[in-house]
Amino acid sequence: MITRKLGTHGPEVSILGLGCMGMSEFYGIGDEKESVATLERALELGITFWDTSDAYGPHTNEELLGRTLAGRRDKVFLATKFGIVRDPNDPMKRGISGRPEYVRQSVEGSLRRLKTDYIDLYYQHRVDRAVPIEETVGAMADLVKEGKVRHLGLSEASAESIRKAAKVHPITALQSEYSLWTRDPETTGTLAACRENGIALVAYSPLGRGFLTGAITRPEDFAEDDYRRVNPRFTGENFAKNLAIVEKVKKFAADKGCTPGQLALAWVIAKGGDIVPIPGTKRVKYLEENAGAVEVKLGPAEVAEIDAVFPPDSAVGDRYASNMMGSINA
Ligand SMILES: NC(=O)c1ccc[n+]([C@@H]2O[C@H](COP(=O)([O-])OP(=O)(O)OC[C@H]3O[C@@H](n4cnc5c(N)ncnc54)[C@H](OP(=O)(O)O)[C@@H]3O)[C@@H](O)[C@H]2O)c1
């Protein structure tokens, strides 16, 4: 697998990461055996930049990775996150905490579940508007000094938060949604703030939560508890309207001789040497298909053509349900 440097402060990581979230929650019923097979295949393919969070499950996704990696922790560059506070009795309920004592408490839980004594990249999952980011990052920086964490990251932080955080401690990566139908980092100034500070952009949901692959044709096919049932882009008339985007992706992919999902990933890879997509899957066959995206090379003229066809506002509907939008770009 080709590698890419994770910003100025980070090491080389696989140019495609693996989003592990869907193995435990949000995108329909998972199967532990297939999830483990997917993780094993990722190791074989050299896809070793793995992404999880204490919020996924909650907790069970970290446990899955911890079990799978036991005895070979050093094979992956492991990223996890803290800051979204879940209530085990009410899966829909969410809080946010960036309090220093919460940071210290959270890292201990993640280390225990991941069965490791260090985390390669520790992200603040959502910025807590009630706590100055300097205080949160200060507590995260202490974890680096203690050897519990190697690199620091933020997720869905605003340009202002990124600049403030980078003054406290070098920030290795910003994780934000970035894809053919979500170009916010370009328009909100977060990508520019990253570039000023040598911070990599880790692009989450690069396949548009599966939509850009063309595999999703009817919202009725989602499992009852699938998060996409309440995501505005996948509901009501928006779903039908957004299918027009997929048709365009399919056309570009056919011309290029690849699958729509590979085209979507190749575009993210081509958008900058400081961007690393982390497509998510819980299936070996999707992982293998996605790995093929690294062979799809898009030149500047092709990228410009695709950019013009998918301008920043091409998707219909917010990318999160209204109760979650407020924590974005904080
Ligand atoms: N920081 C944050 O706030 C945040 C938010 C969301 C996600 N993330 C991270 O980013 C990772 C990736 O994002 P994501 O999982 O939301 O979205 P994604 O990568 O855009 O899409 C994942 C969905 O696409 C499907 N899929 C993957 N490859 C496919 C293929 N080749 N053909 C057809 N369908 C395919 C998966 O299906 P299966 O599930 O059936 O395999 C899954 O439903 C997550 O796993 C998580 O680690 C972070």
Short mmCIF file of C-alpha atoms and ligand atoms in Angstrom, two decimals:
data_model
loop_
_atom_site.label_atom_id
_atom_site.label_comp_id
_atom_site.label_asym_id
_atom_site.label_seq_id
_atom_site.Cartn_x
_atom_site.Cartn_y
_atom_site.Cartn_z
CA MET A 1 0.00 0.00 0.00
CA ILE A 2 1.25 3.48 -0.87
CA THR A 3 1.83 5.74 2.12
CA ARG A 4 1.35 9.44 2.71
CA LYS A 5 2.80 11.69 5.40
CA LEU A 6 0.24 12.75 7.96
CA GLY A 7 0.89 16.47 7.87
CA THR A 8 4.13 18.08 9.00
CA HIS A 9 4.06 16.52 12.45
CA GLY A 10 2.93 12.96 11.70
CA PRO A 11 4.52 9.81 10.30
CA GLU A 12 3.84 8.04 7.00
CA VAL A 13 0.50 6.22 7.11
CA SER A 14 -1.34 4.14 4.52
CA ILE A 15 -2.82 6.49 1.92
CA LEU A 16 -6.21 4.90 2.63
CA GLY A 17 -7.24 4.40 6.21
CA LEU A 18 -9.97 2.12 7.52
CA GLY A 19 -13.03 3.53 9.23
CA CYS A 20 -14.17 0.93 11.74
CA MET A 21 -17.28 2.68 13.09
CA GLY A 22 -19.83 0.78 10.98
CA MET A 23 -18.59 -2.54 12.35
CA SER A 24 -20.32 -1.70 15.63
CA GLU A 25 -23.05 0.85 14.98
CA PHE A 26 -24.89 3.24 12.65
CA TYR A 27 -24.93 1.39 9.31
CA GLY A 28 -27.03 -1.70 9.91
CA ILE A 29 -26.36 -4.97 11.59
CA GLY A 30 -22.75 -6.03 11.75
CA ASP A 31 -21.27 -9.49 11.91
CA GLU A 32 -18.29 -9.91 14.20
CA LYS A 33 -16.72 -12.66 12.07
CA GLU A 34 -16.87 -10.59 8.91
CA SER A 35 -15.64 -7.50 10.75
CA VAL A 36 -12.61 -9.40 12.06
CA ALA A 37 -11.99 -10.82 8.57
CA THR A 38 -12.10 -7.26 7.22
CA LEU A 39 -9.57 -6.09 9.79
CA GLU A 40 -7.28 -9.05 8.99
CA ARG A 41 -7.53 -8.34 5.26
CA ALA A 42 -6.72 -4.68 5.91
CA LEU A 43 -3.50 -5.78 7.62
CA GLU A 44 -2.64 -7.99 4.63
CA LEU A 45 -3.28 -5.13 2.21
CA GLY A 46 -1.23 -2.70 4.28
CA ILE A 47 -4.23 -0.56 5.21
CA THR A 48 -2.93 0.11 8.68
CA PHE A 49 -4.33 3.55 9.61
CA TRP A 50 -7.37 2.47 11.64
CA ASP A 51 -10.01 4.81 12.95
CA THR A 52 -12.31 4.32 15.94
CA SER A 53 -13.79 6.30 18.85
CA ASP A 54 -14.97 5.63 22.37
CA ALA A 55 -18.39 6.81 21.13
CA TYR A 56 -18.81 3.99 18.60
CA GLY A 57 -20.94 1.29 20.14
CA PRO A 58 -20.47 3.07 22.55
CA HIS A 59 -17.20 1.41 23.55
CA THR A 60 -17.69 -1.85 21.64
CA ASN A 61 -15.80 -0.68 18.54
CA GLU A 62 -12.66 -0.01 20.57
CA GLU A 63 -13.10 -3.40 22.26
CA LEU A 64 -13.34 -5.12 18.86
CA LEU A 65 -10.09 -3.50 17.72
CA GLY A 66 -8.39 -4.28 21.02
CA ARG A 67 -9.31 -7.99 20.73
CA THR A 68 -8.21 -8.17 17.11
CA LEU A 69 -4.89 -6.44 17.69
CA ALA A 70 -3.88 -8.31 20.84
CA GLY A 71 -0.22 -9.29 20.53
CA ARG A 72 0.40 -7.21 17.37
CA ARG A 73 -0.48 -3.70 18.37
CA ASP A 74 2.55 -2.34 16.52
CA LYS A 75 1.10 -3.35 13.13
CA VAL A 76 -1.29 -0.37 13.01
CA PHE A 77 -1.37 3.37 13.44
CA LEU A 78 -4.34 3.53 15.76
CA ALA A 79 -6.55 6.60 16.02
CA THR A 80 -9.34 7.03 18.55
CA LYS A 81 -11.38 9.91 19.93
CA PHE A 82 -13.00 11.29 23.06
CA GLY A 83 -15.51 14.04 23.67
CA ILE A 84 -18.92 12.74 22.57
CA VAL A 85 -20.57 11.60 25.77
CA ARG A 86 -23.06 8.80 25.19
CA ASP A 87 -25.76 7.58 27.54
CA PRO A 88 -25.86 3.75 27.41
CA ASN A 89 -29.56 3.88 28.38
CA ASP A 90 -30.49 6.24 25.57
CA PRO A 91 -28.51 5.70 22.34
CA MET A 92 -29.88 8.89 20.76
CA LYS A 93 -28.71 11.14 23.58
CA ARG A 94 -25.40 12.96 23.10
CA GLY A 95 -23.36 15.32 25.26
CA ILE A 96 -20.01 16.92 24.56
CA SER A 97 -17.19 17.32 27.03
CA GLY A 98 -13.76 18.85 26.60
CA ARG A 99 -13.11 19.33 30.30
CA PRO A 100 -9.51 18.44 31.25
CA GLU A 101 -10.62 15.88 33.85
CA TYR A 102 -12.88 14.24 31.23
CA VAL A 103 -9.90 14.01 28.83
CA ARG A 104 -7.81 12.24 31.49
CA GLN A 105 -10.63 9.87 32.39
CA SER A 106 -11.45 9.07 28.75
CA VAL A 107 -7.93 8.12 27.72
CA GLU A 108 -7.74 5.50 30.46
CA GLY A 109 -10.93 3.86 29.19
CA SER A 110 -9.71 3.85 25.59
CA LEU A 111 -6.31 2.40 26.51
CA ARG A 112 -8.01 -0.37 28.49
CA ARG A 113 -10.48 -1.27 25.75
CA LEU A 114 -7.86 -1.09 23.00
CA LYS A 115 -5.55 -3.27 25.15
CA THR A 116 -2.63 -0.95 24.57
CA ASP A 117 -0.46 1.45 26.51
CA TYR A 118 -0.40 4.14 23.81
CA ILE A 119 -2.69 5.69 21.22
CA ASP A 120 -1.04 6.87 18.00
CA LEU A 121 -3.50 9.67 17.28
CA TYR A 122 -5.96 10.99 19.87
CA TYR A 123 -8.69 13.28 18.57
CA GLN A 124 -11.09 15.58 20.31
CA HIS A 125 -14.21 14.21 18.59
CA ARG A 126 -16.21 17.41 18.93
CA VAL A 127 -15.14 20.79 20.24
CA ASP A 128 -16.87 21.69 23.52
CA ARG A 129 -18.09 25.27 23.11
CA ALA A 130 -18.28 25.59 26.91
CA VAL A 131 -14.56 24.89 27.46
CA PRO A 132 -11.75 26.98 25.94
CA ILE A 133 -10.01 24.72 23.44
CA GLU A 134 -6.65 25.71 24.91
CA GLU A 135 -7.67 23.94 28.15
CA THR A 136 -8.74 20.77 26.38
CA VAL A 137 -5.63 20.65 24.19
CA GLY A 138 -3.50 21.44 27.23
CA ALA A 139 -4.83 18.28 28.89
CA MET A 140 -4.26 16.32 25.67
CA ALA A 141 -0.68 17.63 25.52
CA ASP A 142 -0.08 16.26 29.04
CA LEU A 143 -1.02 12.81 27.70
CA VAL A 144 1.71 13.15 25.07
CA LYS A 145 4.23 14.01 27.81
CA GLU A 146 3.10 10.94 29.76
CA GLY A 147 3.58 8.70 26.68
CA LYS A 148 -0.09 7.67 26.55
CA VAL A 149 -0.67 9.45 23.25
CA ARG A 150 1.73 10.13 20.35
CA HIS A 151 -0.13 12.67 18.20
CA LEU A 152 -3.06 15.03 18.71
CA GLY A 153 -6.04 15.61 16.45
CA LEU A 154 -9.29 17.53 16.29
CA SER A 155 -12.53 16.61 14.56
CA GLU A 156 -15.02 19.00 12.96
CA ALA A 157 -13.22 21.97 14.51
CA SER A 158 -13.56 25.45 13.02
CA ALA A 159 -10.63 27.35 11.52
CA GLU A 160 -10.52 29.52 14.65
CA SER A 161 -10.41 26.50 16.97
CA ILE A 162 -7.68 24.90 14.85
CA ARG A 163 -5.50 28.01 15.07
CA LYS A 164 -5.99 28.33 18.85
CA ALA A 165 -5.26 24.63 19.41
CA ALA A 166 -2.11 24.68 17.28
CA LYS A 167 -0.66 27.41 19.51
CA VAL A 168 -0.86 25.07 22.52
CA HIS A 169 0.58 21.91 20.94
CA PRO A 170 1.30 20.73 17.37
CA ILE A 171 -1.85 19.26 15.87
CA THR A 172 -1.21 16.36 13.50
CA ALA A 173 -4.63 15.92 11.90
CA LEU A 174 -8.06 17.41 11.53
CA GLN A 175 -10.75 14.83 10.87
CA SER A 176 -13.75 16.24 9.03
CA GLU A 177 -16.32 15.05 6.55
CA TYR A 178 -14.94 15.55 3.04
CA SER A 179 -16.17 13.99 -0.18
CA LEU A 180 -17.68 14.74 -3.55
CA TRP A 181 -20.91 15.76 -1.81
CA THR A 182 -19.39 17.46 1.27
CA ARG A 183 -16.78 20.06 0.41
CA ASP A 184 -17.13 22.11 3.61
CA PRO A 185 -13.41 22.08 4.54
CA GLU A 186 -12.77 24.04 1.34
CA THR A 187 -15.51 26.61 1.96
CA THR A 188 -15.35 27.09 5.75
CA GLY A 189 -11.62 27.82 5.82
CA THR A 190 -10.72 24.73 7.85
CA LEU A 191 -8.55 23.25 5.10
CA ALA A 192 -6.72 26.57 4.79
CA ALA A 193 -6.17 26.68 8.58
CA CYS A 194 -4.80 23.13 8.43
CA ARG A 195 -2.40 24.05 5.64
CA GLU A 196 -1.12 27.08 7.55
CA ASN A 197 -0.25 24.80 10.45
CA GLY A 198 1.02 21.67 8.67
CA ILE A 199 -2.04 19.70 9.74
CA ALA A 200 -3.30 16.78 7.63
CA LEU A 201 -6.97 16.52 6.70
CA VAL A 202 -8.34 13.06 7.45
CA ALA A 203 -11.44 12.79 5.29
CA TYR A 204 -14.24 10.88 6.96
CA SER A 205 -17.31 9.54 5.15
CA PRO A 206 -15.41 9.87 1.82
CA LEU A 207 -17.99 7.59 0.21
CA GLY A 208 -20.85 9.80 1.36
CA ARG A 209 -21.84 7.19 3.96
CA GLY A 210 -22.08 4.69 1.10
CA PHE A 211 -24.28 6.81 -1.15
CA LEU A 212 -21.54 7.71 -3.66
CA THR A 213 -20.86 4.02 -4.40
CA GLY A 214 -24.22 3.69 -6.12
CA ALA A 215 -25.07 0.68 -3.94
CA ILE A 216 -27.85 2.52 -2.07
CA THR A 217 -30.94 2.90 -4.22
CA ARG A 218 -33.89 2.88 -1.76
CA PRO A 219 -34.04 4.31 1.78
CA GLU A 220 -36.46 1.49 2.68
CA ASP A 221 -33.53 -0.94 2.43
CA PHE A 222 -31.86 0.52 5.52
CA ALA A 223 -32.18 -1.50 8.74
CA GLU A 224 -34.59 -0.03 11.30
CA ASP A 225 -31.78 1.37 13.44
CA ASP A 226 -29.61 2.58 10.54
CA TYR A 227 -28.57 6.17 11.27
CA ARG A 228 -29.10 7.16 7.64
CA ARG A 229 -32.87 6.87 8.18
CA VAL A 230 -32.68 10.20 10.04
CA ASN A 231 -29.94 11.86 7.99
CA PRO A 232 -31.51 14.64 5.88
CA ARG A 233 -29.62 13.67 2.73
CA PHE A 234 -31.11 10.18 2.80
CA THR A 235 -34.69 11.09 3.63
CA GLY A 236 -37.81 12.09 1.70
CA GLU A 237 -37.42 13.96 -1.55
CA ASN A 238 -33.77 14.70 -0.82
CA PHE A 239 -32.89 11.05 -1.37
CA ALA A 240 -34.34 11.03 -4.87
CA LYS A 241 -32.74 14.36 -5.73
CA ASN A 242 -29.33 13.21 -4.51
CA LEU A 243 -29.50 10.16 -6.75
CA ALA A 244 -28.70 12.58 -9.57
CA ILE A 245 -25.28 13.07 -7.96
CA VAL A 246 -24.67 9.34 -8.00
CA GLU A 247 -25.53 9.19 -11.69
CA LYS A 248 -22.79 11.75 -12.37
CA VAL A 249 -20.28 9.79 -10.26
CA LYS A 250 -21.20 6.65 -12.20
CA LYS A 251 -20.57 8.40 -15.50
CA PHE A 252 -17.10 9.65 -14.50
CA ALA A 253 -16.27 6.20 -13.13
CA ALA A 254 -17.36 4.44 -16.32
CA ASP A 255 -15.17 6.78 -18.39
CA LYS A 256 -12.25 6.07 -16.06
CA GLY A 257 -12.85 2.31 -15.97
CA CYS A 258 -13.33 2.10 -12.22
CA THR A 259 -16.23 1.76 -9.79
CA PRO A 260 -18.09 4.85 -8.48
CA GLY A 261 -16.69 4.29 -4.99
CA GLN A 262 -13.13 4.12 -6.33
CA LEU A 263 -13.70 7.35 -8.26
CA ALA A 264 -14.95 9.08 -5.09
CA LEU A 265 -11.86 7.95 -3.15
CA ALA A 266 -9.43 8.75 -5.98
CA TRP A 267 -10.82 12.29 -6.08
CA VAL A 268 -10.14 12.79 -2.35
CA ILE A 269 -6.61 11.41 -2.74
CA ALA A 270 -6.00 13.71 -5.72
CA LYS A 271 -7.16 16.83 -3.84
CA GLY A 272 -3.89 17.21 -1.93
CA GLY A 273 -0.85 15.39 -0.63
CA ASP A 274 -1.99 16.30 2.88
CA ILE A 275 -5.38 14.55 2.70
CA VAL A 276 -6.01 10.95 3.76
CA PRO A 277 -9.44 9.37 3.29
CA ILE A 278 -10.69 6.76 5.77
CA PRO A 279 -13.49 4.86 4.00
CA GLY A 280 -15.52 2.67 6.30
CA THR A 281 -16.64 -0.87 5.75
CA LYS A 282 -17.35 -4.05 7.63
CA ARG A 283 -16.96 -6.32 4.58
CA VAL A 284 -13.89 -7.83 2.93
CA LYS A 285 -15.26 -7.38 -0.59
CA TYR A 286 -15.83 -3.64 -0.14
CA LEU A 287 -12.43 -3.21 1.48
CA GLU A 288 -10.75 -4.89 -1.49
CA GLU A 289 -12.70 -2.75 -3.94
CA ASN A 290 -11.81 0.42 -2.02
CA ALA A 291 -8.12 -0.55 -1.92
CA GLY A 292 -8.23 -0.52 -5.73
CA ALA A 293 -8.85 3.23 -5.63
CA VAL A 294 -5.13 3.85 -5.17
CA GLU A 295 -4.59 2.61 -8.73
CA VAL A 296 -7.00 5.22 -10.13
CA LYS A 297 -4.91 8.26 -10.98
CA LEU A 298 -6.67 11.55 -11.68
CA GLY A 299 -4.69 14.32 -13.35
CA PRO A 300 -5.23 18.04 -12.60
CA ALA A 301 -7.54 18.49 -15.62
CA GLU A 302 -9.73 15.58 -14.51
CA VAL A 303 -9.85 16.87 -10.94
CA ALA A 304 -10.86 20.31 -12.20
CA GLU A 305 -13.57 18.77 -14.35
CA ILE A 306 -14.94 16.74 -11.43
CA ASP A 307 -14.73 19.80 -9.13
CA ALA A 308 -16.89 21.75 -11.54
CA VAL A 309 -19.51 19.02 -11.72
CA PHE A 310 -19.74 18.65 -7.91
CA PRO A 311 -19.60 22.21 -6.56
CA PRO A 312 -19.73 22.60 -2.76
CA ASP A 313 -23.52 22.91 -2.61
CA SER A 314 -24.46 20.05 -4.91
CA ALA A 315 -26.00 17.77 -2.26
CA VAL A 316 -29.56 18.39 -1.11
CA GLY A 317 -30.08 18.38 2.67
CA ASP A 318 -27.85 18.93 5.69
CA ARG A 319 -25.18 16.33 6.33
CA TYR A 320 -26.38 15.76 9.91
CA ALA A 321 -29.77 15.73 11.61
CA SER A 322 -30.59 19.10 13.19
CA ASN A 323 -29.81 17.98 16.76
CA MET A 324 -26.23 17.14 15.67
CA MET A 325 -25.49 20.04 13.29
CA GLY A 326 -24.73 22.42 16.17
CA SER A 327 -21.58 20.56 17.16
CA ILE A 328 -20.07 20.86 13.68
CA ASN A 329 -17.36 23.41 12.81
CA ALA A 330 -17.23 24.53 16.45
N1 LIG B 1 -15.13 12.30 13.19
C1 LIG B 1 -16.40 12.06 12.99
O1 LIG B 1 -17.27 12.77 13.50
C2 LIG B 1 -16.80 10.89 12.13
C3 LIG B 1 -18.11 10.79 11.64
C4 LIG B 1 -18.41 9.72 10.82
C5 LIG B 1 -17.45 8.77 10.52
N2 LIG B 1 -16.19 8.87 11.02
C6 LIG B 1 -15.14 7.88 10.73
O2 LIG B 1 -14.95 7.81 9.33
C7 LIG B 1 -15.10 6.48 8.89
C8 LIG B 1 -15.63 6.45 7.47
O3 LIG B 1 -16.85 7.15 7.34
P1 LIG B 1 -18.26 6.43 7.20
O4 LIG B 1 -18.12 4.98 7.55
O5 LIG B 1 -19.22 7.28 7.93
O6 LIG B 1 -18.67 6.62 5.68
P2 LIG B 1 -18.12 6.13 4.27
O7 LIG B 1 -16.77 5.59 4.38
O8 LIG B 1 -18.37 7.26 3.35
O9 LIG B 1 -19.17 5.00 3.90
C9 LIG B 1 -19.38 3.85 4.67
C10 LIG B 1 -20.56 3.10 4.07
O10 LIG B 1 -20.27 2.75 2.72
C11 LIG B 1 -20.43 1.39 2.52
N3 LIG B 1 -19.36 0.96 1.60
C12 LIG B 1 -18.02 1.03 1.83
N4 LIG B 1 -17.35 0.59 0.75
C13 LIG B 1 -18.28 0.25 -0.17
C14 LIG B 1 -18.21 -0.26 -1.49
N5 LIG B 1 -17.03 -0.48 -2.07
N6 LIG B 1 -19.36 -0.51 -2.15
C15 LIG B 1 -20.56 -0.26 -1.58
N7 LIG B 1 -20.71 0.24 -0.32
C16 LIG B 1 -19.56 0.48 0.37
C17 LIG B 1 -20.31 0.74 3.88
O11 LIG B 1 -21.06 -0.43 3.88
P3 LIG B 1 -20.88 -1.61 4.96
O12 LIG B 1 -21.13 -0.94 6.28
O13 LIG B 1 -21.94 -2.56 4.57
O14 LIG B 1 -19.52 -2.14 4.83
C18 LIG B 1 -20.90 1.82 4.79
O15 LIG B 1 -22.29 1.68 4.85
C19 LIG B 1 -16.01 5.86 9.95
O16 LIG B 1 -15.92 4.45 9.95
C20 LIG B 1 -15.49 6.49 11.20
O17 LIG B 1 -14.33 5.80 11.67
C21 LIG B 1 -15.86 9.94 11.81
#
